[in-house]
């Protein structure tokens, strides 16, 4: 494939494609911007889709700009939202962002990445600067956004500060003199505002490239921590492998296309094999990418031991009953919740028990209120096929 075909592969939308061809043909080194807001501490495989694209530009010799939106997070991106985002403090934002670079460099080349924070310029500006920026966009233009127009028609509140988000993100492109901005398909409006503001500032308008939103583990909604259907960059090898194995066969091919960057011909060839083998290979390859060559093979062996041979894993979190603060006895829900966030919230644990997905020493539990006595010997609690914990007397 040509450079242009490679760089727009998998794209949902390309605005300014002819300009991109001209700049590539002219041999121009392009400044490629990707912004991430640290609303939560973990990057997910949904982010990996756009990070892969930024890495492709890096590998072609272009300047990758990773913009940490520590200022935009104070506003909250309204894209795809049907309600207001919760407000975060500066301290919470800084804490969330503290590990972003370590995670991002699992995909990006740190030697070729320019890292910026939009607080660098917005943190120094005053209210007059905000007024000047707000003059550059009309309310009617803002209401062209699908999410805003739907909320307006449904009489759901839209904060004035949410109108500022696209302007602030767009101004980032002016400050960085971006040639290209990458984003998910739900970011197109924001990216176009960047073009508008650059034109007003006398700059060349950035090329906008949007990528598909990765479907989460539930197989329907986009991958999101708020939907609890995600795989995080920081997940353990076991968690990554197990979560990939839980996706549907249909969704698997999107993961091959968007995460492993397989082209249609390669995917067609893969489909000749058994879907289970393809899924195991996908899981192992993704583990390798994040934890090094050979780690995926080790997780495959552990997975097959537990699931194919129906054996209990040798390695699992272990707790002493006394350290859990449960007294002489406790309910199933309280016992599982005391081990931390391994099994989710108490409501999630109750749901799992009612569904028959929880076992104690291979015995299915069906009553969330059932009482477990302090054990005389180690017991193993299991939820679903992936989560095990050992409790010692």
mmCIF file of C-alpha atoms in Angstrom:
data_model
loop_
_atom_site.group_PDB
_atom_site.id
_atom_site.type_symbol
_atom_site.label_atom_id
_atom_site.label_comp_id
_atom_site.label_asym_id
_atom_site.label_seq_id
_atom_site.Cartn_x
_atom_site.Cartn_y
_atom_site.Cartn_z
ATOM 1 C CA UNK A 1 0.000 0.000 0.000
ATOM 2 C CA UNK A 2 1.028 3.616 -0.542
ATOM 3 C CA UNK A 3 1.825 5.843 2.448
ATOM 4 C CA UNK A 4 -1.569 7.506 2.091
ATOM 5 C CA UNK A 5 -3.450 4.190 1.951
ATOM 6 C CA UNK A 6 -1.631 2.929 5.046
ATOM 7 C CA UNK A 7 -2.250 6.092 7.035
ATOM 8 C CA UNK A 8 -5.977 6.235 6.292
ATOM 9 C CA UNK A 9 -6.581 2.488 6.642
ATOM 10 C CA UNK A 10 -9.369 1.642 9.108
ATOM 11 C CA UNK A 11 -10.479 5.292 9.161
ATOM 12 C CA UNK A 12 -14.165 6.083 9.533
ATOM 13 C CA UNK A 13 -13.823 9.615 8.179
ATOM 14 C CA UNK A 14 -11.020 11.585 6.517
ATOM 15 C CA UNK A 15 -11.537 15.335 6.148
ATOM 16 C CA UNK A 16 -8.874 16.921 3.960
ATOM 17 C CA UNK A 17 -7.718 13.737 2.264
ATOM 18 C CA UNK A 18 -6.481 15.558 -0.847
ATOM 19 C CA UNK A 19 -4.415 17.880 1.356
ATOM 20 C CA UNK A 20 -2.940 14.843 3.091
ATOM 21 C CA UNK A 21 -1.912 13.322 -0.233
ATOM 22 C CA UNK A 22 -0.281 16.587 -1.323
ATOM 23 C CA UNK A 23 1.638 16.997 1.941
ATOM 24 C CA UNK A 24 2.805 13.387 1.860
ATOM 25 C CA UNK A 25 3.871 13.668 -1.793
ATOM 26 C CA UNK A 26 5.786 16.838 -0.916
ATOM 27 C CA UNK A 27 7.660 14.941 1.793
ATOM 28 C CA UNK A 28 6.443 17.231 4.568
ATOM 29 C CA UNK A 29 6.997 16.028 8.137
ATOM 30 C CA UNK A 30 3.545 16.375 9.652
ATOM 31 C CA UNK A 31 2.582 17.249 13.222
ATOM 32 C CA UNK A 32 -0.017 14.662 14.269
ATOM 33 C CA UNK A 33 -2.076 15.426 17.361
ATOM 34 C CA UNK A 34 -3.913 12.969 19.588
ATOM 35 C CA UNK A 35 -5.557 14.246 22.750
ATOM 36 C CA UNK A 36 -6.528 12.113 25.743
ATOM 37 C CA UNK A 37 -8.412 13.409 28.770
ATOM 38 C CA UNK A 38 -7.408 11.777 32.081
ATOM 39 C CA UNK A 39 -10.974 11.297 33.312
ATOM 40 C CA UNK A 40 -9.942 7.899 34.702
ATOM 41 C CA UNK A 41 -6.555 6.410 35.602
ATOM 42 C CA UNK A 42 -6.464 3.653 32.983
ATOM 43 C CA UNK A 43 -6.186 3.702 29.213
ATOM 44 C CA UNK A 44 -8.262 0.978 27.574
ATOM 45 C CA UNK A 45 -8.047 -1.011 24.357
ATOM 46 C CA UNK A 46 -10.552 1.493 22.981
ATOM 47 C CA UNK A 47 -7.707 4.039 23.146
ATOM 48 C CA UNK A 48 -5.432 1.513 21.460
ATOM 49 C CA UNK A 49 -7.252 2.012 18.152
ATOM 50 C CA UNK A 50 -6.154 5.656 17.859
ATOM 51 C CA UNK A 51 -2.774 5.003 19.491
ATOM 52 C CA UNK A 52 -2.074 2.427 16.770
ATOM 53 C CA UNK A 53 -2.799 5.051 14.133
ATOM 54 C CA UNK A 54 -0.512 7.580 15.805
ATOM 55 C CA UNK A 55 2.235 4.935 15.890
ATOM 56 C CA UNK A 56 1.789 4.395 12.147
ATOM 57 C CA UNK A 57 2.501 8.076 11.580
ATOM 58 C CA UNK A 58 5.535 7.832 13.874
ATOM 59 C CA UNK A 59 6.886 4.897 11.920
ATOM 60 C CA UNK A 60 6.560 6.978 8.724
ATOM 61 C CA UNK A 61 8.749 9.720 10.231
ATOM 62 C CA UNK A 62 6.058 12.186 11.304
ATOM 63 C CA UNK A 63 5.948 14.035 14.630
ATOM 64 C CA UNK A 64 3.506 12.467 17.084
ATOM 65 C CA UNK A 65 2.015 14.846 19.647
ATOM 66 C CA UNK A 66 0.349 13.253 22.660
ATOM 67 C CA UNK A 67 -1.730 15.951 24.300
ATOM 68 C CA UNK A 68 -2.756 15.276 27.899
ATOM 69 C CA UNK A 69 -6.001 17.190 28.333
ATOM 70 C CA UNK A 70 -5.581 18.130 31.960
ATOM 71 C CA UNK A 71 -7.422 21.418 31.323
ATOM 72 C CA UNK A 72 -10.160 20.027 29.076
ATOM 73 C CA UNK A 73 -10.886 17.391 31.727
ATOM 74 C CA UNK A 74 -11.988 20.213 34.019
ATOM 75 C CA UNK A 75 -14.812 20.761 31.499
ATOM 76 C CA UNK A 76 -15.583 17.148 30.563
ATOM 77 C CA UNK A 77 -16.002 15.949 26.979
ATOM 78 C CA UNK A 78 -19.738 15.879 26.142
ATOM 79 C CA UNK A 79 -19.210 13.634 23.094
ATOM 80 C CA UNK A 80 -21.644 10.747 23.095
ATOM 81 C CA UNK A 81 -23.115 11.806 26.418
ATOM 82 C CA UNK A 82 -26.791 11.994 27.322
ATOM 83 C CA UNK A 83 -26.098 13.744 30.617
ATOM 84 C CA UNK A 84 -23.552 15.928 32.402
ATOM 85 C CA UNK A 85 -20.180 14.433 33.227
ATOM 86 C CA UNK A 86 -19.148 14.420 36.896
ATOM 87 C CA UNK A 87 -16.716 17.180 37.850
ATOM 88 C CA UNK A 88 -13.145 16.227 38.735
ATOM 89 C CA UNK A 89 -10.731 18.249 40.837
ATOM 90 C CA UNK A 90 -7.258 19.223 39.607
ATOM 91 C CA UNK A 91 -5.807 16.774 42.123
ATOM 92 C CA UNK A 92 -7.929 13.907 40.791
ATOM 93 C CA UNK A 93 -6.981 14.783 37.219
ATOM 94 C CA UNK A 94 -3.263 14.863 38.068
ATOM 95 C CA UNK A 95 -3.556 11.509 39.828
ATOM 96 C CA UNK A 96 -5.346 9.959 36.849
ATOM 97 C CA UNK A 97 -2.723 11.292 34.432
ATOM 98 C CA UNK A 98 0.263 10.187 36.503
ATOM 99 C CA UNK A 99 0.612 6.818 34.747
ATOM 100 C CA UNK A 100 -0.656 7.788 31.276
ATOM 101 C CA UNK A 101 2.782 8.044 29.699
ATOM 102 C CA UNK A 102 3.924 4.685 31.046
ATOM 103 C CA UNK A 103 0.785 3.148 29.554
ATOM 104 C CA UNK A 104 0.944 5.088 26.261
ATOM 105 C CA UNK A 105 4.542 4.043 25.645
ATOM 106 C CA UNK A 106 3.393 0.430 25.400
ATOM 107 C CA UNK A 107 2.216 1.502 21.932
ATOM 108 C CA UNK A 108 4.106 4.705 21.084
ATOM 109 C CA UNK A 109 7.838 5.247 20.649
ATOM 110 C CA UNK A 110 8.847 7.545 23.536
ATOM 111 C CA UNK A 111 11.813 8.897 21.579
ATOM 112 C CA UNK A 112 9.494 10.152 18.843
ATOM 113 C CA UNK A 113 6.634 11.480 20.988
ATOM 114 C CA UNK A 114 6.135 15.130 21.885
ATOM 115 C CA UNK A 115 4.133 15.249 25.113
ATOM 116 C CA UNK A 116 2.148 18.392 25.926
ATOM 117 C CA UNK A 117 -0.518 19.422 28.450
ATOM 118 C CA UNK A 118 -3.166 21.956 27.470
ATOM 119 C CA UNK A 119 -2.875 23.576 30.881
ATOM 120 C CA UNK A 120 0.396 24.985 29.484
ATOM 121 C CA UNK A 121 -1.560 27.674 27.629
ATOM 122 C CA UNK A 122 -5.044 27.661 29.119
ATOM 123 C CA UNK A 123 -3.706 27.741 32.658
ATOM 124 C CA UNK A 124 -2.180 31.147 31.939
ATOM 125 C CA UNK A 125 -5.245 32.672 30.301
ATOM 126 C CA UNK A 126 -7.944 34.784 31.923
ATOM 127 C CA UNK A 127 -11.660 35.263 31.497
ATOM 128 C CA UNK A 128 -11.176 37.805 28.723
ATOM 129 C CA UNK A 129 -9.407 35.141 26.665
ATOM 130 C CA UNK A 130 -12.369 32.827 27.276
ATOM 131 C CA UNK A 131 -14.755 35.507 26.005
ATOM 132 C CA UNK A 132 -12.695 36.021 22.856
ATOM 133 C CA UNK A 133 -12.701 32.286 22.171
ATOM 134 C CA UNK A 134 -16.454 31.990 22.805
ATOM 135 C CA UNK A 135 -17.139 34.661 20.162
ATOM 136 C CA UNK A 136 -15.826 32.308 17.479
ATOM 137 C CA UNK A 137 -18.767 29.888 17.598
ATOM 138 C CA UNK A 138 -22.552 30.264 17.572
ATOM 139 C CA UNK A 139 -25.126 28.386 19.640
ATOM 140 C CA UNK A 140 -26.879 27.195 16.469
ATOM 141 C CA UNK A 141 -23.606 25.671 15.241
ATOM 142 C CA UNK A 142 -23.151 23.893 18.566
ATOM 143 C CA UNK A 143 -26.661 22.475 18.377
ATOM 144 C CA UNK A 144 -25.723 20.805 15.093
ATOM 145 C CA UNK A 145 -23.930 18.207 17.216
ATOM 146 C CA UNK A 146 -26.034 15.052 17.476
ATOM 147 C CA UNK A 147 -25.555 14.630 21.223
ATOM 148 C CA UNK A 148 -26.384 18.278 21.947
ATOM 149 C CA UNK A 149 -29.405 18.337 19.622
ATOM 150 C CA UNK A 150 -30.805 15.126 21.150
ATOM 151 C CA UNK A 151 -30.419 16.435 24.670
ATOM 152 C CA UNK A 152 -31.993 19.764 23.688
ATOM 153 C CA UNK A 153 -35.004 18.040 22.093
ATOM 154 C CA UNK A 154 -35.378 15.770 25.141
ATOM 155 C CA UNK A 155 -35.269 18.777 27.489
ATOM 156 C CA UNK A 156 -32.122 17.426 29.144
ATOM 157 C CA UNK A 157 -29.739 20.010 30.592
ATOM 158 C CA UNK A 158 -26.744 21.230 28.591
ATOM 159 C CA UNK A 159 -24.267 23.250 30.608
ATOM 160 C CA UNK A 160 -22.766 26.356 28.994
ATOM 161 C CA UNK A 161 -19.353 24.986 29.919
ATOM 162 C CA UNK A 162 -20.009 21.963 27.686
ATOM 163 C CA UNK A 163 -20.305 24.321 24.713
ATOM 164 C CA UNK A 164 -16.783 25.463 25.529
ATOM 165 C CA UNK A 165 -15.285 21.974 25.248
ATOM 166 C CA UNK A 166 -15.095 21.824 21.419
ATOM 167 C CA UNK A 167 -13.672 25.349 21.367
ATOM 168 C CA UNK A 168 -10.978 24.507 23.897
ATOM 169 C CA UNK A 169 -10.051 21.285 22.083
ATOM 170 C CA UNK A 170 -10.013 23.175 18.793
ATOM 171 C CA UNK A 171 -7.789 25.898 20.234
ATOM 172 C CA UNK A 172 -5.320 23.167 21.217
ATOM 173 C CA UNK A 173 -4.802 22.557 17.490
ATOM 174 C CA UNK A 174 -4.051 26.262 16.995
ATOM 175 C CA UNK A 175 -1.540 26.290 19.860
ATOM 176 C CA UNK A 176 0.181 23.143 18.581
ATOM 177 C CA UNK A 177 -0.089 24.089 14.880
ATOM 178 C CA UNK A 178 -1.343 20.580 14.206
ATOM 179 C CA UNK A 179 -1.323 19.299 10.624
ATOM 180 C CA UNK A 180 -3.478 16.306 11.530
ATOM 181 C CA UNK A 181 -5.750 15.450 14.444
ATOM 182 C CA UNK A 182 -6.804 11.893 15.284
ATOM 183 C CA UNK A 183 -9.848 10.847 17.264
ATOM 184 C CA UNK A 184 -12.667 8.381 17.638
ATOM 185 C CA UNK A 185 -15.677 8.660 15.375
ATOM 186 C CA UNK A 186 -17.553 10.481 18.151
ATOM 187 C CA UNK A 187 -14.934 13.247 18.051
ATOM 188 C CA UNK A 188 -15.553 14.478 14.492
ATOM 189 C CA UNK A 189 -17.357 17.676 15.513
ATOM 190 C CA UNK A 190 -14.548 18.616 17.913
ATOM 191 C CA UNK A 191 -11.922 17.995 15.232
ATOM 192 C CA UNK A 192 -13.813 20.150 12.737
ATOM 193 C CA UNK A 193 -13.911 23.015 15.238
ATOM 194 C CA UNK A 194 -10.112 22.788 15.262
ATOM 195 C CA UNK A 195 -10.092 23.323 11.488
ATOM 196 C CA UNK A 196 -12.413 26.326 11.883
ATOM 197 C CA UNK A 197 -10.243 27.975 14.537
ATOM 198 C CA UNK A 198 -7.035 27.320 12.605
ATOM 199 C CA UNK A 199 -8.523 28.983 9.524
ATOM 200 C CA UNK A 200 -9.481 32.035 11.608
ATOM 201 C CA UNK A 201 -5.925 32.121 12.984
ATOM 202 C CA UNK A 202 -4.447 32.106 9.463
ATOM 203 C CA UNK A 203 -3.072 28.571 9.759
ATOM 204 C CA UNK A 204 -3.447 25.667 7.349
ATOM 205 C CA UNK A 205 -6.505 23.659 8.370
ATOM 206 C CA UNK A 206 -5.711 20.367 10.037
ATOM 207 C CA UNK A 207 -6.626 17.089 8.386
ATOM 208 C CA UNK A 208 -9.170 15.185 10.495
ATOM 209 C CA UNK A 209 -8.992 11.403 10.735
ATOM 210 C CA UNK A 210 -11.513 9.549 12.873
ATOM 211 C CA UNK A 211 -11.307 5.853 13.771
ATOM 212 C CA UNK A 212 -14.086 3.417 14.692
ATOM 213 C CA UNK A 213 -15.109 2.980 18.320
ATOM 214 C CA UNK A 214 -14.067 -0.446 19.577
ATOM 215 C CA UNK A 215 -16.948 -2.593 20.789
ATOM 216 C CA UNK A 216 -16.567 -3.672 24.403
ATOM 217 C CA UNK A 217 -16.689 -7.100 26.008
ATOM 218 C CA UNK A 218 -20.498 -7.063 26.029
ATOM 219 C CA UNK A 219 -20.464 -7.142 22.227
ATOM 220 C CA UNK A 220 -22.834 -4.184 21.801
ATOM 221 C CA UNK A 221 -21.707 -0.933 23.427
ATOM 222 C CA UNK A 222 -18.437 0.904 22.848
ATOM 223 C CA UNK A 223 -15.629 -0.084 25.193
ATOM 224 C CA UNK A 224 -15.889 2.054 28.306
ATOM 225 C CA UNK A 225 -14.928 1.831 31.955
ATOM 226 C CA UNK A 226 -18.302 3.268 32.898
ATOM 227 C CA UNK A 227 -19.937 0.302 31.125
ATOM 228 C CA UNK A 228 -17.522 -2.171 32.768
ATOM 229 C CA UNK A 229 -16.897 -3.786 29.376
ATOM 230 C CA UNK A 230 -13.240 -2.849 28.944
ATOM 231 C CA UNK A 231 -9.712 -4.200 28.780
ATOM 232 C CA UNK A 232 -7.174 -1.828 30.318
ATOM 233 C CA UNK A 233 -3.556 -1.314 29.296
ATOM 234 C CA UNK A 234 -2.709 -1.943 32.965
ATOM 235 C CA UNK A 235 -4.619 -5.232 33.243
ATOM 236 C CA UNK A 236 -2.524 -8.252 34.165
ATOM 237 C CA UNK A 237 -1.591 -10.792 31.468
ATOM 238 C CA UNK A 238 -4.171 -13.176 32.911
ATOM 239 C CA UNK A 239 -6.885 -10.498 32.811
ATOM 240 C CA UNK A 240 -6.092 -9.484 29.235
ATOM 241 C CA UNK A 241 -6.067 -13.085 28.042
ATOM 242 C CA UNK A 242 -9.264 -14.002 29.860
ATOM 243 C CA UNK A 243 -11.153 -10.903 28.758
ATOM 244 C CA UNK A 244 -10.208 -11.388 25.105
ATOM 245 C CA UNK A 245 -11.388 -14.995 25.311
ATOM 246 C CA UNK A 246 -14.787 -13.739 26.539
ATOM 247 C CA UNK A 247 -15.607 -11.721 23.406
ATOM 248 C CA UNK A 248 -17.890 -13.088 20.720
ATOM 249 C CA UNK A 249 -16.540 -14.617 17.521
ATOM 250 C CA UNK A 250 -18.123 -11.795 15.508
ATOM 251 C CA UNK A 251 -16.496 -9.036 17.572
ATOM 252 C CA UNK A 252 -13.138 -10.859 17.431
ATOM 253 C CA UNK A 253 -12.579 -9.853 13.810
ATOM 254 C CA UNK A 254 -12.900 -6.161 14.695
ATOM 255 C CA UNK A 255 -10.208 -6.691 17.318
ATOM 256 C CA UNK A 256 -7.965 -8.291 14.703
ATOM 257 C CA UNK A 257 -8.604 -5.371 12.352
ATOM 258 C CA UNK A 258 -8.360 -2.456 14.790
ATOM 259 C CA UNK A 259 -5.933 -3.758 17.416
ATOM 260 C CA UNK A 260 -3.702 -6.116 15.437
ATOM 261 C CA UNK A 261 -4.055 -4.088 12.186
ATOM 262 C CA UNK A 262 -4.824 -7.126 10.048
ATOM 263 C CA UNK A 263 -6.029 -6.274 6.535
ATOM 264 C CA UNK A 264 -9.110 -7.866 4.914
ATOM 265 C CA UNK A 265 -7.057 -10.473 3.054
ATOM 266 C CA UNK A 266 -5.272 -11.541 6.256
ATOM 267 C CA UNK A 267 -8.562 -11.752 8.144
ATOM 268 C CA UNK A 268 -10.108 -13.820 5.347
ATOM 269 C CA UNK A 269 -7.208 -16.271 5.659
ATOM 270 C CA UNK A 270 -7.603 -16.413 9.450
ATOM 271 C CA UNK A 271 -11.281 -17.275 9.062
ATOM 272 C CA UNK A 272 -10.258 -20.561 7.445
ATOM 273 C CA UNK A 273 -9.106 -21.753 10.875
ATOM 274 C CA UNK A 274 -11.319 -22.683 13.836
ATOM 275 C CA UNK A 275 -12.631 -19.570 15.642
ATOM 276 C CA UNK A 276 -11.369 -20.834 19.022
ATOM 277 C CA UNK A 277 -7.812 -21.097 17.711
ATOM 278 C CA UNK A 278 -8.067 -17.598 16.236
ATOM 279 C CA UNK A 279 -9.306 -16.200 19.538
ATOM 280 C CA UNK A 280 -6.525 -17.880 21.516
ATOM 281 C CA UNK A 281 -3.951 -16.525 19.056
ATOM 282 C CA UNK A 282 -5.464 -13.042 19.342
ATOM 283 C CA UNK A 283 -5.384 -13.152 23.142
ATOM 284 C CA UNK A 284 -1.777 -14.434 23.197
ATOM 285 C CA UNK A 285 -0.594 -11.800 20.707
ATOM 286 C CA UNK A 286 -2.182 -8.961 22.678
ATOM 287 C CA UNK A 287 -0.607 -10.209 25.911
ATOM 288 C CA UNK A 288 2.766 -10.364 24.118
ATOM 289 C CA UNK A 289 2.359 -6.780 22.937
ATOM 290 C CA UNK A 290 1.918 -5.495 26.470
ATOM 291 C CA UNK A 291 4.095 -7.887 28.456
ATOM 292 C CA UNK A 292 6.732 -9.145 26.046
ATOM 293 C CA UNK A 293 7.319 -12.101 23.768
ATOM 294 C CA UNK A 294 6.409 -15.420 25.366
ATOM 295 C CA UNK A 295 4.042 -14.052 28.009
ATOM 296 C CA UNK A 296 1.052 -14.799 25.801
ATOM 297 C CA UNK A 297 2.153 -18.413 25.360
ATOM 298 C CA UNK A 298 2.371 -18.785 29.138
ATOM 299 C CA UNK A 299 -1.146 -17.419 29.602
ATOM 300 C CA UNK A 300 -2.445 -19.719 26.861
ATOM 301 C CA UNK A 301 -1.039 -22.716 28.730
ATOM 302 C CA UNK A 302 -2.613 -21.543 31.998
ATOM 303 C CA UNK A 303 -5.930 -20.893 30.257
ATOM 304 C CA UNK A 304 -6.062 -24.324 28.673
ATOM 305 C CA UNK A 305 -5.209 -25.954 31.982
ATOM 306 C CA UNK A 306 -8.118 -24.230 33.722
ATOM 307 C CA UNK A 307 -10.761 -24.236 31.017
ATOM 308 C CA UNK A 308 -9.948 -26.993 28.578
ATOM 309 C CA UNK A 309 -9.013 -29.436 31.362
ATOM 310 C CA UNK A 310 -11.401 -27.918 33.951
ATOM 311 C CA UNK A 311 -8.674 -27.505 36.582
ATOM 312 C CA UNK A 312 -8.243 -24.923 39.313
ATOM 313 C CA UNK A 313 -5.355 -22.514 38.605
ATOM 314 C CA UNK A 314 -2.294 -22.830 40.809
ATOM 315 C CA UNK A 315 -1.774 -19.068 41.035
ATOM 316 C CA UNK A 316 -4.592 -16.940 42.474
ATOM 317 C CA UNK A 317 -5.057 -14.116 45.023
ATOM 318 C CA UNK A 318 -4.888 -15.480 48.579
ATOM 319 C CA UNK A 319 -6.270 -13.980 51.797
ATOM 320 C CA UNK A 320 -6.420 -15.024 55.432
ATOM 321 C CA UNK A 321 -9.950 -15.021 56.860
ATOM 322 C CA UNK A 322 -8.862 -13.038 59.924
ATOM 323 C CA UNK A 323 -7.314 -10.339 57.734
ATOM 324 C CA UNK A 324 -10.651 -9.794 55.978
ATOM 325 C CA UNK A 325 -12.296 -8.611 59.201
ATOM 326 C CA UNK A 326 -15.280 -10.931 58.892
ATOM 327 C CA UNK A 327 -15.570 -12.350 62.417
ATOM 328 C CA UNK A 328 -16.673 -15.941 62.938
ATOM 329 C CA UNK A 329 -19.013 -15.876 59.929
ATOM 330 C CA UNK A 330 -20.182 -13.650 57.068
ATOM 331 C CA UNK A 331 -22.534 -13.672 54.113
ATOM 332 C CA UNK A 332 -21.310 -14.815 50.711
ATOM 333 C CA UNK A 333 -21.561 -11.250 49.419
ATOM 334 C CA UNK A 334 -19.614 -9.718 52.315
ATOM 335 C CA UNK A 335 -16.930 -12.399 52.094
ATOM 336 C CA UNK A 336 -16.331 -11.834 48.395
ATOM 337 C CA UNK A 337 -16.483 -8.046 48.713
ATOM 338 C CA UNK A 338 -13.895 -8.118 51.520
ATOM 339 C CA UNK A 339 -11.269 -9.393 49.054
ATOM 340 C CA UNK A 340 -11.223 -6.010 47.274
ATOM 341 C CA UNK A 341 -12.554 -5.201 43.807
ATOM 342 C CA UNK A 342 -11.806 -8.635 42.335
ATOM 343 C CA UNK A 343 -15.482 -9.572 42.102
ATOM 344 C CA UNK A 344 -16.879 -6.071 41.594
ATOM 345 C CA UNK A 345 -19.418 -4.252 43.751
ATOM 346 C CA UNK A 346 -21.737 -5.963 46.204
ATOM 347 C CA UNK A 347 -24.638 -5.540 43.797
ATOM 348 C CA UNK A 348 -22.563 -7.183 41.048
ATOM 349 C CA UNK A 349 -21.686 -10.073 43.405
ATOM 350 C CA UNK A 350 -25.372 -10.563 44.269
ATOM 351 C CA UNK A 351 -26.199 -10.658 40.576
ATOM 352 C CA UNK A 352 -23.476 -13.257 39.914
ATOM 353 C CA UNK A 353 -24.715 -15.466 42.765
ATOM 354 C CA UNK A 354 -28.319 -15.290 41.588
ATOM 355 C CA UNK A 355 -27.148 -16.265 38.088
ATOM 356 C CA UNK A 356 -25.391 -19.335 39.490
ATOM 357 C CA UNK A 357 -21.966 -18.050 38.456
ATOM 358 C CA UNK A 358 -20.357 -18.322 41.925
ATOM 359 C CA UNK A 359 -18.912 -21.459 43.492
ATOM 360 C CA UNK A 360 -17.295 -22.239 46.834
ATOM 361 C CA UNK A 361 -15.018 -25.273 46.561
ATOM 362 C CA UNK A 362 -16.830 -26.255 43.335
ATOM 363 C CA UNK A 363 -20.275 -26.062 45.017
ATOM 364 C CA UNK A 364 -22.626 -23.597 43.309
ATOM 365 C CA UNK A 365 -23.955 -20.800 45.526
ATOM 366 C CA UNK A 366 -27.481 -19.546 44.845
ATOM 367 C CA UNK A 367 -28.392 -17.478 47.915
ATOM 368 C CA UNK A 368 -26.538 -14.154 48.360
ATOM 369 C CA UNK A 369 -27.593 -14.132 52.013
ATOM 370 C CA UNK A 370 -26.175 -17.576 52.755
ATOM 371 C CA UNK A 371 -23.655 -17.521 55.601
ATOM 372 C CA UNK A 372 -20.110 -18.799 55.308
ATOM 373 C CA UNK A 373 -18.465 -19.846 58.572
ATOM 374 C CA UNK A 374 -14.805 -19.232 59.285
ATOM 375 C CA UNK A 375 -13.135 -22.128 57.440
ATOM 376 C CA UNK A 376 -11.096 -24.878 59.069
ATOM 377 C CA UNK A 377 -9.265 -25.488 55.775
ATOM 378 C CA UNK A 378 -8.530 -23.331 52.688
ATOM 379 C CA UNK A 379 -11.564 -22.640 50.488
ATOM 380 C CA UNK A 380 -11.624 -21.414 46.909
ATOM 381 C CA UNK A 381 -14.237 -18.956 45.727
ATOM 382 C CA UNK A 382 -14.839 -18.747 41.985
ATOM 383 C CA UNK A 383 -16.918 -16.292 39.924
ATOM 384 C CA UNK A 384 -17.466 -17.179 36.287
ATOM 385 C CA UNK A 385 -14.596 -18.805 34.432
ATOM 386 C CA UNK A 386 -11.815 -16.322 35.171
ATOM 387 C CA UNK A 387 -11.953 -15.147 38.782
ATOM 388 C CA UNK A 388 -10.592 -17.268 41.627
ATOM 389 C CA UNK A 389 -9.561 -16.437 45.176
ATOM 390 C CA UNK A 390 -8.257 -18.657 47.979
ATOM 391 C CA UNK A 391 -9.224 -17.938 51.586
ATOM 392 C CA UNK A 392 -7.046 -19.432 54.304
ATOM 393 C CA UNK A 393 -8.278 -20.306 57.835
#
